[in-house]
XYZ file of C-alpha atoms in Angstrom:
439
model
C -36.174 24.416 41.688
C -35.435 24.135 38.144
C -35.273 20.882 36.148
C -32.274 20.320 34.573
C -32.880 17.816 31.292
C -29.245 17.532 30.671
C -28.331 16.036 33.565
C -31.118 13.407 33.363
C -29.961 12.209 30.228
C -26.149 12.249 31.804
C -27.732 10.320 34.225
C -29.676 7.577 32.534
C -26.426 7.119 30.250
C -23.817 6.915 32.682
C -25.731 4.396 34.656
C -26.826 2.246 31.562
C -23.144 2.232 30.703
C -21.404 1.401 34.338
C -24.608 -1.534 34.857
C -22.938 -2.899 31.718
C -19.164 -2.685 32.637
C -16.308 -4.287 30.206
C -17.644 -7.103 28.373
C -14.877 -9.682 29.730
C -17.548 -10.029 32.755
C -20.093 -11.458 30.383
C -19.067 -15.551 31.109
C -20.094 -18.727 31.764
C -20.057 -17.670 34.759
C -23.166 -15.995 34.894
C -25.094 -19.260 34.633
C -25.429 -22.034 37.344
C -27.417 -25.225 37.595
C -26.351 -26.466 34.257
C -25.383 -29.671 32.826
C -21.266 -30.054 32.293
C -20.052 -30.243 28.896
C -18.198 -33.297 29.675
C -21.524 -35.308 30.879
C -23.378 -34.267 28.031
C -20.328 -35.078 25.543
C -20.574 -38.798 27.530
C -24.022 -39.262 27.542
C -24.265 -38.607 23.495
C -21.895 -41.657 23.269
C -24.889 -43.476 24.381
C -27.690 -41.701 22.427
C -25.538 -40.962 19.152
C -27.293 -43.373 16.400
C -23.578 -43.343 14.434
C -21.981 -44.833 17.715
C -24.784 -47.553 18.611
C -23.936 -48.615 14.817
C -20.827 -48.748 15.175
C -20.556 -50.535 18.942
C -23.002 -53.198 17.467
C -20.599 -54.386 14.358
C -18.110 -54.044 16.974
C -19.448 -56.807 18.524
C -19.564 -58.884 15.172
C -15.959 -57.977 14.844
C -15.157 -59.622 18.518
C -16.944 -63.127 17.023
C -14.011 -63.278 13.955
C -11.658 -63.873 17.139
C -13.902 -67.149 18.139
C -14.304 -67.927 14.208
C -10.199 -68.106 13.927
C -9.342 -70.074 17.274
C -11.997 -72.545 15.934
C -10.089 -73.047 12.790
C -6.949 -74.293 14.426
C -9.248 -76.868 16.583
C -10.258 -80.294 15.714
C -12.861 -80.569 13.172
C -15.631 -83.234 14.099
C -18.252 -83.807 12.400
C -21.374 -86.794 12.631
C -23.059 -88.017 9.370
C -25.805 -90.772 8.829
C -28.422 -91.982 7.034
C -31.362 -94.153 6.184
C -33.435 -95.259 3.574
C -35.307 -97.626 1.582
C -34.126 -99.868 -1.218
C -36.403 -102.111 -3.894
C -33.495 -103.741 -6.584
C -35.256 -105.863 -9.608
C -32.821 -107.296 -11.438
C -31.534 -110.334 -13.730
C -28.675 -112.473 -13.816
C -26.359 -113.805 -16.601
C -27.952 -117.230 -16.057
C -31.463 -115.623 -16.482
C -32.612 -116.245 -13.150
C -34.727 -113.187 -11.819
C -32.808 -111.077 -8.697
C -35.409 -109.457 -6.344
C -34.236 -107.520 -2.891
C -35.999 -105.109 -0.663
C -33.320 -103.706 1.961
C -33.286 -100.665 4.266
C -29.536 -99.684 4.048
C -28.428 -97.560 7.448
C -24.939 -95.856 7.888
C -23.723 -93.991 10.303
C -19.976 -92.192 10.064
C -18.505 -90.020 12.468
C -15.212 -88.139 10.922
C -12.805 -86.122 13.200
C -9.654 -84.272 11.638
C -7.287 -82.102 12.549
C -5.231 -80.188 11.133
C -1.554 -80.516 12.274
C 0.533 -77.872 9.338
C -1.000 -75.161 7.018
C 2.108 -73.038 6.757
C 1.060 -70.843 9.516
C -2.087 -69.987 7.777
C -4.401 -70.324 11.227
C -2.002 -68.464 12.747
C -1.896 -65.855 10.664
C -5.813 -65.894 10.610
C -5.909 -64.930 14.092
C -3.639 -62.162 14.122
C -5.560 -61.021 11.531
C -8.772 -61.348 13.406
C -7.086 -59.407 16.878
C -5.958 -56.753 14.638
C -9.591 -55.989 12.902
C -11.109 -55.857 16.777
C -8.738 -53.058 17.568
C -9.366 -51.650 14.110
C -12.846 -52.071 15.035
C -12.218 -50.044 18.642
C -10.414 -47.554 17.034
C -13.054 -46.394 13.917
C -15.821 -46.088 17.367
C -13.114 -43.853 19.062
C -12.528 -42.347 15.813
C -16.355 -41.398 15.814
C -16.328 -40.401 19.317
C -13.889 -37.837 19.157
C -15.441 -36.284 15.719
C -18.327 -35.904 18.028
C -17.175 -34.664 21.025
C -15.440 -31.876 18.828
C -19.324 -30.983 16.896
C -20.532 -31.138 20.424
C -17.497 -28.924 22.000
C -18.485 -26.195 18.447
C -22.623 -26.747 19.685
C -21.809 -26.162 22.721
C -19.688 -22.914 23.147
C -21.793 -21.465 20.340
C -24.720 -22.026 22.417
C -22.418 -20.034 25.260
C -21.639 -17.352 22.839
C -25.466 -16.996 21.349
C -26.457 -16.913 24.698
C -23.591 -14.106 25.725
C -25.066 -12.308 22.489
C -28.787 -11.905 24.082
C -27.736 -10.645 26.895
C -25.170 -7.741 25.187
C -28.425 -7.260 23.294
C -31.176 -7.287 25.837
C -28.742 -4.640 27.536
C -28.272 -2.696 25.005
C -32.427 -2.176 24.309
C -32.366 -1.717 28.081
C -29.852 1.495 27.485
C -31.736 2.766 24.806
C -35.042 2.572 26.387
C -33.576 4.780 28.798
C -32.301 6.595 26.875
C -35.779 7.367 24.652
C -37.637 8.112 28.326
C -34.818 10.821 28.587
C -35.229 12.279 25.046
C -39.204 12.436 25.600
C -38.803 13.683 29.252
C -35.971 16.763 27.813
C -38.661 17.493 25.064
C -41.029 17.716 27.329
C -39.581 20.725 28.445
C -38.300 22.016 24.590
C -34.653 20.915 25.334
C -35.102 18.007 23.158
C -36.296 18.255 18.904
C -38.293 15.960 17.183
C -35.523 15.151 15.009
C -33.527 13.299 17.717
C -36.524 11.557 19.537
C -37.142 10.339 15.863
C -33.667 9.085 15.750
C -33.781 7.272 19.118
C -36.918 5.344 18.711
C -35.587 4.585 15.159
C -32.137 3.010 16.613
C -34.412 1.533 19.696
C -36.252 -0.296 16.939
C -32.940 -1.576 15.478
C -32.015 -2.732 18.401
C -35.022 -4.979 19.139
C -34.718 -6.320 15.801
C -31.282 -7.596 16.792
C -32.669 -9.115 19.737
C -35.522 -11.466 18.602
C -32.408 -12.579 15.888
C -30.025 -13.646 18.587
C -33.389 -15.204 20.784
C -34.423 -16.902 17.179
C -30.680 -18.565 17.101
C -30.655 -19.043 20.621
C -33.403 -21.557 20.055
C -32.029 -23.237 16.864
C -28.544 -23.593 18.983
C -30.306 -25.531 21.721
C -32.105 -27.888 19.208
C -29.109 -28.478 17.661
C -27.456 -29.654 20.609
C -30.577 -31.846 21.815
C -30.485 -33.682 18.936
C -27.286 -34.880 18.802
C -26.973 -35.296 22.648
C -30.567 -35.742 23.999
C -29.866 -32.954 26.549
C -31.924 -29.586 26.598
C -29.396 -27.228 27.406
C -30.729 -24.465 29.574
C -28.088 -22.503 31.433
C -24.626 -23.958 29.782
C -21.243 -23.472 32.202
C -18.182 -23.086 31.073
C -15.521 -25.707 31.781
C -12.221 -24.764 33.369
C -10.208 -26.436 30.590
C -11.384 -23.126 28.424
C -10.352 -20.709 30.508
C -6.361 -22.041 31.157
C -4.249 -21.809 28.317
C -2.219 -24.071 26.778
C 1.477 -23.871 28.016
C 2.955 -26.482 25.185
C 5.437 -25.741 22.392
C 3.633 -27.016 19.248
C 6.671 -29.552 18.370
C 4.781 -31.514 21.845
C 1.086 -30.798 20.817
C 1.599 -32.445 17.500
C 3.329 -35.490 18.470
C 0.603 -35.889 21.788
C -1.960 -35.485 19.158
C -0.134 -38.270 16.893
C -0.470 -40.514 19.733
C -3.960 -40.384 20.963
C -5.622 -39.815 17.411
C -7.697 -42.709 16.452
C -7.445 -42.511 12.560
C -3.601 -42.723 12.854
C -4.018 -46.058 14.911
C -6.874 -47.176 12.285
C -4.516 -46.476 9.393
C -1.321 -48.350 11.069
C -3.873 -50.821 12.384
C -4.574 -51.389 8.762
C -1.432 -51.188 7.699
C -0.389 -54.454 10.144
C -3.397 -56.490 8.344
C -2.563 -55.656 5.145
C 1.670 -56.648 5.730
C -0.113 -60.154 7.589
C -2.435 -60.639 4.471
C 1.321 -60.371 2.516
C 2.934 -62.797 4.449
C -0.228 -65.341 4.409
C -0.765 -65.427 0.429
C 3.069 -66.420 -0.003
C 2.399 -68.794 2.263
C -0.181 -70.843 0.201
C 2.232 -72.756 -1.751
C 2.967 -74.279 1.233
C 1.339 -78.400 1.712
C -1.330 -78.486 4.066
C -1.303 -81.727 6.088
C -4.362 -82.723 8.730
C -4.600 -86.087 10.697
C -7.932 -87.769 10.003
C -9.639 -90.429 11.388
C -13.543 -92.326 10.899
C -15.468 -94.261 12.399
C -18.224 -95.761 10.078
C -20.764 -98.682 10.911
C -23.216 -100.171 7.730
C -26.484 -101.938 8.070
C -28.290 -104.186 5.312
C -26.073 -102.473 2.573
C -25.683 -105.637 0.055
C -27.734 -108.836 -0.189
C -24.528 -110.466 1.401
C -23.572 -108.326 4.157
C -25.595 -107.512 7.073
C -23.098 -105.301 9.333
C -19.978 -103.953 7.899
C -17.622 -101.628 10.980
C -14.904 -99.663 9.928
C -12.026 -97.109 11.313
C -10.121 -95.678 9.369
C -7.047 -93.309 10.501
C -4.753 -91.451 8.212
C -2.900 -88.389 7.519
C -4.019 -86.505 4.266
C -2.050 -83.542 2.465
C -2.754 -80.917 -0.180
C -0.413 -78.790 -2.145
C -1.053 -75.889 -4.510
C 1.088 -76.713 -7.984
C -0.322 -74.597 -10.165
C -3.398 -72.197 -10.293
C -2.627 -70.129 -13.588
C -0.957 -67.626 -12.047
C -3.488 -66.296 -9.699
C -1.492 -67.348 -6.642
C 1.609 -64.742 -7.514
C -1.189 -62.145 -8.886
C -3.034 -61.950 -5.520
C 0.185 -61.917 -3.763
C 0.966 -58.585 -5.676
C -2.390 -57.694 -5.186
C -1.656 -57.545 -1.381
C 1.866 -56.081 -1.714
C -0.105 -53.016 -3.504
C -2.871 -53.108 -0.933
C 0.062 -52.701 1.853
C 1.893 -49.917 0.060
C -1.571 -48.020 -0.393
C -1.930 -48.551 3.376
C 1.500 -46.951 4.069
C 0.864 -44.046 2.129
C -2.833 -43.605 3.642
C -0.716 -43.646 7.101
C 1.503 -40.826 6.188
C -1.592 -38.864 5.208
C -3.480 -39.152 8.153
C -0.766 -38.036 9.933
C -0.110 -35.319 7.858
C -3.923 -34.198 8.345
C -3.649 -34.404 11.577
C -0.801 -32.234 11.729
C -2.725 -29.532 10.139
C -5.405 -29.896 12.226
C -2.870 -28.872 15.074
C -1.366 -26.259 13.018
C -4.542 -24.665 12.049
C -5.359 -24.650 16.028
C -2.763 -23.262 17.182
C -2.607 -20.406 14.459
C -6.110 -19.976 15.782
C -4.911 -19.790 19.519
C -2.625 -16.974 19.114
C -4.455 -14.930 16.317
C -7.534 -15.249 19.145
C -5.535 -14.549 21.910
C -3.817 -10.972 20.100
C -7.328 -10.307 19.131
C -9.114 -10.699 22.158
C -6.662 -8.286 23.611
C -7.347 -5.838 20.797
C -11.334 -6.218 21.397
C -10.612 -5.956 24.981
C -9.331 -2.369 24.664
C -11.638 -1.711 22.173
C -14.531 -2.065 24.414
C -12.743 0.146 26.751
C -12.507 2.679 24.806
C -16.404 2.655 23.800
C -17.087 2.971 27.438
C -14.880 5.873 28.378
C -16.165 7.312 24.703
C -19.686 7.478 25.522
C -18.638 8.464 28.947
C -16.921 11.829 27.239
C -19.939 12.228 24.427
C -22.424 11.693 27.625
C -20.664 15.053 29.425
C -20.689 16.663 25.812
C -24.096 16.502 24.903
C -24.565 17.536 28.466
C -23.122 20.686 27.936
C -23.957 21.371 24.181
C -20.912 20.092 22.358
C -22.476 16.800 21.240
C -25.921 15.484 19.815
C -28.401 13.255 20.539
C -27.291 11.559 17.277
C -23.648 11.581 18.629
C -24.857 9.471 21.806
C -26.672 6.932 19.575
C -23.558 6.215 17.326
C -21.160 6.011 20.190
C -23.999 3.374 21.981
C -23.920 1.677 18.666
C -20.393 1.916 18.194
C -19.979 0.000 22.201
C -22.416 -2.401 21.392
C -20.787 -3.421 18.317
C -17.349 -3.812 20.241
C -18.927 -5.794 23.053
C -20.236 -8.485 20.648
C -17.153 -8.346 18.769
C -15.323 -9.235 21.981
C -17.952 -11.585 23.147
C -17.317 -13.592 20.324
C -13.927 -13.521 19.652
C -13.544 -14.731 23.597
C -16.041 -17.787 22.976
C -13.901 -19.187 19.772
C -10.341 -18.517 21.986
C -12.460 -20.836 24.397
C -13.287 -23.500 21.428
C -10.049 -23.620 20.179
C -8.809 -24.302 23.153
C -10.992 -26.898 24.005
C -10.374 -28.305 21.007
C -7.126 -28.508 20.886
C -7.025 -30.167 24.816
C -9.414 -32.724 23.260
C -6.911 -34.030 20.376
C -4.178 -33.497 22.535
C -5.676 -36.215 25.848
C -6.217 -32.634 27.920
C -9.941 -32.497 27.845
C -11.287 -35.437 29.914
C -14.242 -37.461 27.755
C -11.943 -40.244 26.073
C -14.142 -42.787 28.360
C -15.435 -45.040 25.422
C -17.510 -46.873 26.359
């Protein structure tokens, strides 16, 4: 029986190529026993250095609350004292004066104050308004990560996706060179095209340590801003649905949720409450005081001396040189620049969603387009396969069409993981994607 080279290398190809299928396989879904992306994003809120900052002067922010209550509450307050007093003196009449005494007091003052213009008031509004400012620069923070995360994390996907393209691709090829040396083997075969596999074989291996190289560097990233080793990623579900919403609805849904709009408008309210409380300080401020005081050896003719005393006291700003009006102006501008900073949050935040949704349905068109492309690679080095088979096509033929499929395959690998960013993205500014649990 005679051997029959050509249909060797027919059949090394064909089954390299049908092993490898259309790239659209090539998924998350090829990976099990992973962490979630959602417990990992959760978990960095507790290891994330930026966060533990920020949740600590959080804290210090809740104690301005206490510090403004307190101001509104009777002030009381316990003074005393003791020492020791030697007096030498002389009189008019030129008799000598001599007294040793150990003077004692002992005061205790309490005052409250009972109108301030609705200064204290004012103070704690203040105060309540900086805690939710406070809440909503952490949040802020939170979702900036969870979106570096989301990018880490789908590029770790898509790295990963990348090796394995790859690793298939040297497989094909070192099929591929068995065939060339087993067809020259037998003359069928010159040293010109076994010279030209090994050489593309080569190539190919190159590409592979590369994408193993930033395979590693993607997974170090990702520990060290999450404290996870990411080993076999899986995809969540949110990627693979699409988004359904008119963008008129995403962008007001992302005005909503977004934490620098509230910080801005947050800041906005303090600054309009810091107006209202400097016009205010012209007004009196009247307080209801009362002390009780007891002396002890204080004068050479008085041995105890008691006292209470209970009044009502009042201050009134009448003139400061104009720095009263000036700092009111002062916080007029300070409110207007707060407006302004409002309206251009929001208007980055519409971009944001603008940008991601351009990138949603340039990504989806082009996945489509890479889609067919890798079709076509397929049935392509099906047909060269058969021609080379028969004589009509070269060894050299076969290697550009394999190079030709691998290079649509990645191109379609990656074009499917950022459709799946995007879109994960975009589900995380809009309240879709489910790791808004601050802690």
């Amino acid at each position: 029986m005679t051997l029959k080279p050509y249909k060797i290398f027919r059949d090394v190809i064909l089954g390299a190529v049908f092993s490898t299928s259309m790239v659209s396989t090539v998924t998350a879904q090829t990976y099990h026993n992973s962490s979630k992306l959602p417990d990992i994003i959760l978990n960095a809120y507790s290891h994330h250095p930026q966060l533990k900052s920020l949740k600590a002067g959080h804290a210090g922010v809740r104690e301005s609350i206490v510090q403004a209550r307190a101001a509104s509450r009777p002030q009381v307050t316990l003074n005393g004292g003791i020492a020791i007093a030697d007096r030498d003196a002389v009189l008019r009449t030129g008799a000598p004066f001599n007294q040793n005494s150990e003077p004692r007091d002992l005061a205790l003052r309490v005052e409250q104050t009972i109108f301030d213009g609705g200064r204290n008031k004012l103070l704690e509004e203040t105060a309540a308004i900086d805690l939710r400012l406070s809440q909503a620069r952490y949040d802020e923070a939170a979702i900036g990560i969870a979106a570096e995360i989301i990018e880490d994390y789908l590029q770790l996907m898509s790295v990963m996706a990348d090796a394995d393209i790859l690793e298939k691709s040297v497989t094909t090829l070192e099929s591929l060179e068995k065939s060339v040396l087993a067809r020259r083997g037998v003359g069928d075969s010159t040293k010109t095209e076994l010279a030209q596999t090994v050489s593309r074989l080569a190539s190919a291996r190159a590409q592979r340590a590369t994408a193993i190289a930033e395979l590693n560097l993607a997974r170090d990233q990702l520990l060290s801003k999450t404290g996870y080793l990411v080993q076999t990623p899986e995809l969540p579900l949110a990627a693979t649905v699409k988004i359904s919403l008119p963008k008129d609805t995403l962008i007001e849904r992302a005005r909503t949720l977004n934490p620098s709009i509230q910080a801005t408008r947050l800041t906005e309210q303090s600054a309009l409450i810091k107006v209202h409380n400097e016009k205010r300080k012209y007004l009196p401020t009247v307080s209801l005081s009362a002390q009780a005081q007891t002396l002890q050896d204080s004068s050479p003719t008085i041995d105890t001396d008691d006292s209470l005393r209970i009044g009502v006291n009042f201050t009134a700003p009448l003139y400061s040189g104009g720095a009263g009006r000036s700092r009111t102006r002062q916080a007029l501008a300070e409110r207007n620049a707060a407006k302004f900073n409002t309206l251009n949050v929001i208007r980055q935040n519409d971009l944001i969603i603008h940008q991601l949704w351009s990138r949603l349905k340039s990504g989806e068109i082009v996945l489509a387009a890479q889609e067919a492309n890798v079709a076509a690679n397929i049935e392509a080095l099906e047909g060269i396969t058969r021609s080379e088979a028969v004589g009509l096509a070269s060894t050299q033929d076969v290697l550009e069409t394999i190079q030709n499929k691998l290079a649509a395959e990645l191109t379609y690998s990656r074009a499917q993981y950022d459709l799946y960013t995007t879109r994960l993205l975009m589900k995380l500014y809009i309240g879709q994607f489910d790791v808004h649990r601050f802690d």
